[in-house]
């Protein structure tokens, strides 16, 4: 993550950029032709999983941006000195980039979800952004793709010259897929988690004040207790334990690390 400040949280590097600067960096890659990049949207589940999965942690640390999705990560970055950090979550990042795509005629591609989800998502995005240029979509099978299938997908995405590829495969599958395919696909890959389902309304979001307080996880747990109880209750407990255990080491690590200062990207008013 050169030219962008980052902070170690647990064992992973989280990019210390606010929401608008994150969008600015992503647009800059497209506008300058510096694609073949990928962005991970991280939460406590991501970091706890990565702390026990070396390959996944490598996928996060190799990303060009790892955003703090979820207030616990925002709070962590603030504790390590980034007082102006805000939340950069998958659904809002995807919608903002779709807005930019409509204004700047960027081409977008949708990768992941079921065929029904993709049909409904394209309809919803075209309702929100009538001039959006959706150049393709693909619902992958629920299994690992063969080398031939991977090559074919890369070819199709490159053929339509997509600028953004929104990837919704779930954690850690989507991050590993982007890590393995980023050099073969001439697009910015963005792992947006459950954003497809949020946007089409299959997953409800709480009011903004609940999100800002950091209790979106509790809202979702109450909404889907059978599916999410283990993920949130067990995972959040593990996150607090691991954060406490690594806090002193990471505080020193974050103070002593030598990284290049954040590169200020000037964006033309016409962008």
Coordinates of C-alpha atoms in Angstrom, one line a residue:
X1 CA 0.0 0.0 0.0
X2 CA 2.7 2.4 -1.0
X3 CA 2.1 6.2 -0.9
X4 CA -0.9 5.6 1.4
X5 CA -0.6 5.5 5.2
X6 CA -1.6 2.4 7.0
X7 CA -2.1 1.1 10.5
X8 CA -1.5 -2.4 11.9
X9 CA -4.7 -3.7 13.6
X10 CA -4.2 -7.3 14.9
X11 CA -1.9 -8.8 12.3
X12 CA -3.2 -6.8 9.2
X13 CA -2.5 -3.5 7.5
X14 CA -5.6 -1.2 7.4
X15 CA -5.3 1.9 5.1
X16 CA -5.7 5.2 7.0
X17 CA -7.7 7.1 4.4
X18 CA -11.1 8.7 4.9
X19 CA -14.1 7.9 2.7
X20 CA -13.6 10.7 0.2
X21 CA -9.9 10.2 -0.1
X22 CA -10.4 6.5 -0.7
X23 CA -12.8 7.4 -3.6
X24 CA -10.3 9.9 -4.9
X25 CA -7.5 7.3 -5.0
X26 CA -9.7 4.8 -6.8
X27 CA -10.8 7.3 -9.4
X28 CA -7.2 8.3 -9.9
X29 CA -6.2 4.8 -10.8
X30 CA -8.9 4.7 -13.5
X31 CA -8.2 8.1 -14.8
X32 CA -4.5 7.5 -15.2
X33 CA -4.8 3.9 -16.5
X34 CA -3.2 2.5 -13.4
X35 CA -5.7 -0.3 -13.0
X36 CA -4.9 -3.9 -12.0
X37 CA -5.5 -2.9 -8.4
X38 CA -7.7 -4.3 -5.7
X39 CA -9.5 -3.0 -2.6
X40 CA -10.5 -5.0 0.4
X41 CA -13.3 -3.8 2.7
X42 CA -12.4 -5.1 6.2
X43 CA -14.2 -5.6 9.5
X44 CA -13.6 -7.5 12.7
X45 CA -14.6 -10.8 11.1
X46 CA -11.9 -10.2 8.3
X47 CA -9.1 -9.5 10.8
X48 CA -9.9 -12.3 13.2
X49 CA -10.1 -14.7 10.2
X50 CA -6.8 -13.3 8.8
X51 CA -5.1 -13.8 12.2
X52 CA -5.6 -17.5 11.7
X53 CA -5.2 -17.8 8.0
X54 CA -1.8 -16.8 6.6
X55 CA -2.9 -16.9 2.9
X56 CA -5.8 -14.6 3.7
X57 CA -3.6 -12.2 5.7
X58 CA -1.3 -12.1 2.7
X59 CA -4.2 -11.2 0.4
X60 CA -5.1 -8.3 2.8
X61 CA -1.6 -7.0 3.1
X62 CA -1.1 -7.2 -0.7
X63 CA -4.2 -5.1 -1.4
X64 CA -3.7 -1.6 -2.6
X65 CA -6.3 -0.4 -0.1
X66 CA -7.8 -2.1 2.9
X67 CA -10.7 0.1 4.2
X68 CA -12.0 0.1 7.8
X69 CA -15.6 -1.2 7.4
X70 CA -17.1 -1.2 10.9
X71 CA -16.7 1.2 13.8
X72 CA -14.4 -1.0 15.8
X73 CA -11.7 -0.6 13.1
X74 CA -12.4 3.1 12.9
X75 CA -12.0 3.4 16.7
X76 CA -8.7 1.4 16.4
X77 CA -7.3 3.8 13.8
X78 CA -8.3 6.7 16.0
X79 CA -6.5 5.1 19.0
X80 CA -3.4 4.8 16.8
X81 CA -3.4 8.5 16.0
X82 CA -5.6 8.9 12.9
X83 CA -8.2 11.2 14.5
X84 CA -10.0 12.1 11.3
X85 CA -10.7 8.5 10.2
X86 CA -14.2 7.6 9.2
X87 CA -15.9 4.5 8.1
X88 CA -15.4 3.2 4.6
X89 CA -18.0 0.4 4.2
X90 CA -18.8 -1.7 1.2
X91 CA -22.4 -0.6 0.3
X92 CA -21.7 3.1 0.6
X93 CA -18.4 2.8 -1.3
X94 CA -20.1 0.8 -4.1
X95 CA -22.9 3.3 -4.4
X96 CA -20.5 6.3 -4.4
X97 CA -18.4 4.7 -7.1
X98 CA -21.6 3.9 -9.1
X99 CA -22.5 7.6 -8.8
X100 CA -19.0 8.5 -10.1
X101 CA -19.4 5.9 -12.9
X102 CA -22.5 7.6 -14.1
X103 CA -21.0 11.0 -14.1
X104 CA -17.7 10.0 -15.7
X105 CA -18.9 7.1 -17.9
X106 CA -16.8 4.5 -16.1
X107 CA -17.7 1.0 -17.0
X108 CA -18.7 -1.4 -14.2
X109 CA -18.9 -5.2 -14.0
X110 CA -20.7 -7.2 -11.3
X111 CA -19.1 -10.5 -10.1
X112 CA -20.8 -12.7 -7.5
X113 CA -24.2 -13.4 -6.2
X114 CA -26.9 -15.5 -7.8
X115 CA -28.4 -14.8 -11.2
X116 CA -31.6 -13.5 -9.5
X117 CA -29.5 -11.2 -7.3
X118 CA -27.6 -9.8 -10.3
X119 CA -30.8 -9.2 -12.3
X120 CA -32.4 -7.3 -9.4
X121 CA -29.1 -5.4 -8.7
X122 CA -28.8 -4.2 -12.2
X123 CA -32.4 -3.0 -12.2
X124 CA -31.9 -1.2 -8.9
X125 CA -28.6 0.5 -10.0
X126 CA -30.3 1.7 -13.2
X127 CA -33.1 3.1 -11.2
X128 CA -30.6 5.0 -9.0
X129 CA -28.3 6.0 -11.8
X130 CA -30.1 5.9 -15.2
X131 CA -27.0 6.5 -17.3
X132 CA -24.8 4.0 -15.5
X133 CA -22.8 1.8 -17.9
X134 CA -23.0 -1.8 -16.7
X135 CA -20.9 -3.8 -19.2
X136 CA -21.4 -7.3 -17.8
X137 CA -22.0 -9.6 -14.8
X138 CA -21.2 -13.1 -13.8
X139 CA -22.6 -15.5 -11.1
X140 CA -19.9 -18.0 -10.4
X141 CA -20.6 -21.6 -9.3
X142 CA -20.3 -22.5 -5.6
X143 CA -17.0 -24.3 -6.2
X144 CA -13.4 -23.4 -7.1
X145 CA -13.0 -22.4 -10.7
X146 CA -10.7 -24.3 -12.9
X147 CA -7.7 -22.5 -14.5
X148 CA -9.5 -22.5 -17.8
X149 CA -12.6 -20.9 -16.2
X150 CA -10.5 -18.3 -14.4
X151 CA -8.8 -17.4 -17.7
X152 CA -12.1 -17.2 -19.5
X153 CA -13.6 -14.8 -16.9
X154 CA -10.5 -12.6 -17.0
X155 CA -10.7 -12.5 -20.8
X156 CA -14.4 -11.5 -20.7
X157 CA -13.9 -8.7 -18.2
X158 CA -10.9 -7.4 -20.2
X159 CA -12.8 -7.6 -23.4
X160 CA -15.6 -5.3 -22.2
X161 CA -12.9 -2.9 -20.7
X162 CA -14.5 -2.7 -17.3
X163 CA -13.1 0.1 -15.0
X164 CA -14.6 -1.2 -11.7
X165 CA -15.4 -4.9 -10.9
X166 CA -17.5 -5.1 -7.8
X167 CA -16.9 -8.5 -6.2
X168 CA -19.4 -10.1 -3.8
X169 CA -18.2 -13.6 -2.8
X170 CA -18.0 -13.3 0.9
X171 CA -15.0 -13.3 3.2
X172 CA -12.3 -14.6 2.7
X173 CA -13.2 -16.0 -0.7
X174 CA -13.5 -12.6 -2.5
X175 CA -10.2 -11.3 -1.1
X176 CA -8.4 -14.5 -2.2
X177 CA -10.0 -14.3 -5.6
X178 CA -8.9 -10.7 -6.1
X179 CA -5.4 -11.5 -4.9
X180 CA -5.1 -14.4 -7.3
X181 CA -6.6 -12.6 -10.3
X182 CA -5.6 -8.9 -10.0
X183 CA -2.6 -9.2 -12.4
X184 CA -4.8 -10.9 -15.1
X185 CA -7.6 -8.3 -15.0
X186 CA -7.1 -4.8 -16.2
X187 CA -9.7 -3.3 -13.8
X188 CA -9.9 -2.1 -10.3
X189 CA -11.4 -5.0 -8.3
X190 CA -13.4 -4.1 -5.2
X191 CA -14.5 -6.7 -2.7
X192 CA -17.7 -5.3 -1.3
X193 CA -19.0 -8.2 0.7
X194 CA -22.8 -8.2 1.1
X195 CA -23.2 -4.9 -0.7
X196 CA -25.3 -6.5 -3.5
X197 CA -27.8 -7.7 -1.0
X198 CA -27.9 -4.5 1.0
X199 CA -28.5 -2.4 -2.2
X200 CA -31.4 -4.6 -3.4
X201 CA -32.9 -4.6 0.1
X202 CA -32.5 -8.3 1.0
X203 CA -30.5 -7.2 4.1
X204 CA -31.8 -4.2 6.0
X205 CA -29.5 -1.5 7.4
X206 CA -30.3 0.3 10.7
X207 CA -30.7 4.0 11.0
X208 CA -27.6 6.1 10.6
X209 CA -27.3 7.0 14.3
X210 CA -27.1 3.3 15.2
X211 CA -24.3 2.8 12.6
X212 CA -22.4 5.7 14.0
X213 CA -22.6 4.3 17.5
X214 CA -21.1 1.1 16.2
X215 CA -24.2 -1.1 16.9
X216 CA -25.0 -2.2 13.3
X217 CA -23.7 -5.7 14.2
X218 CA -26.3 -5.8 17.1
X219 CA -29.1 -4.7 14.7
X220 CA -28.1 -7.5 12.2
X221 CA -27.8 -10.0 15.0
X222 CA -31.3 -9.3 16.2
X223 CA -32.5 -9.5 12.6
X224 CA -30.8 -12.8 11.8
X225 CA -29.9 -14.5 15.1
X226 CA -29.6 -18.1 13.9
X227 CA -27.2 -17.2 11.1
X228 CA -25.1 -14.5 12.7
X229 CA -24.9 -15.3 16.4
X230 CA -21.6 -17.2 16.2
X231 CA -20.1 -14.7 13.8
X232 CA -20.8 -11.7 15.9
X233 CA -20.8 -12.9 19.5
X234 CA -17.8 -15.3 19.2
X235 CA -16.0 -13.2 16.6
X236 CA -16.4 -9.9 18.4
X237 CA -15.1 -11.4 21.6
X238 CA -12.1 -12.8 19.8
X239 CA -11.5 -9.4 18.2
X240 CA -11.5 -7.6 21.6
X241 CA -9.1 -10.3 23.0
X242 CA -6.7 -10.2 20.1
X243 CA -6.8 -6.4 19.9
X244 CA -5.9 -6.1 23.6
X245 CA -3.2 -8.7 23.2
X246 CA -1.6 -6.9 20.2
X247 CA -2.3 -3.3 21.2
X248 CA 1.1 -2.5 22.8
X249 CA 3.1 -4.2 20.0
X250 CA 1.0 -2.5 17.3
X251 CA 1.2 0.9 19.0
X252 CA 5.0 0.7 18.9
X253 CA 4.9 -0.8 15.4
X254 CA 2.7 2.0 14.2
X255 CA 4.9 4.7 15.8
X256 CA 8.2 3.3 14.5
X257 CA 7.2 2.0 11.0
X258 CA 8.7 4.0 8.2
X259 CA 6.1 4.5 5.5
X260 CA 5.9 7.1 2.7
X261 CA 3.6 10.0 3.6
X262 CA 0.1 9.9 2.1
X263 CA 0.3 11.1 -1.5
X264 CA -2.0 14.0 -2.1
X265 CA -3.8 13.3 -5.4
X266 CA -5.1 16.4 -7.1
X267 CA -8.3 15.7 -8.9
X268 CA -9.4 18.0 -11.7
X269 CA -12.8 19.7 -11.1
X270 CA -14.1 17.9 -14.2
X271 CA -13.4 14.5 -12.8

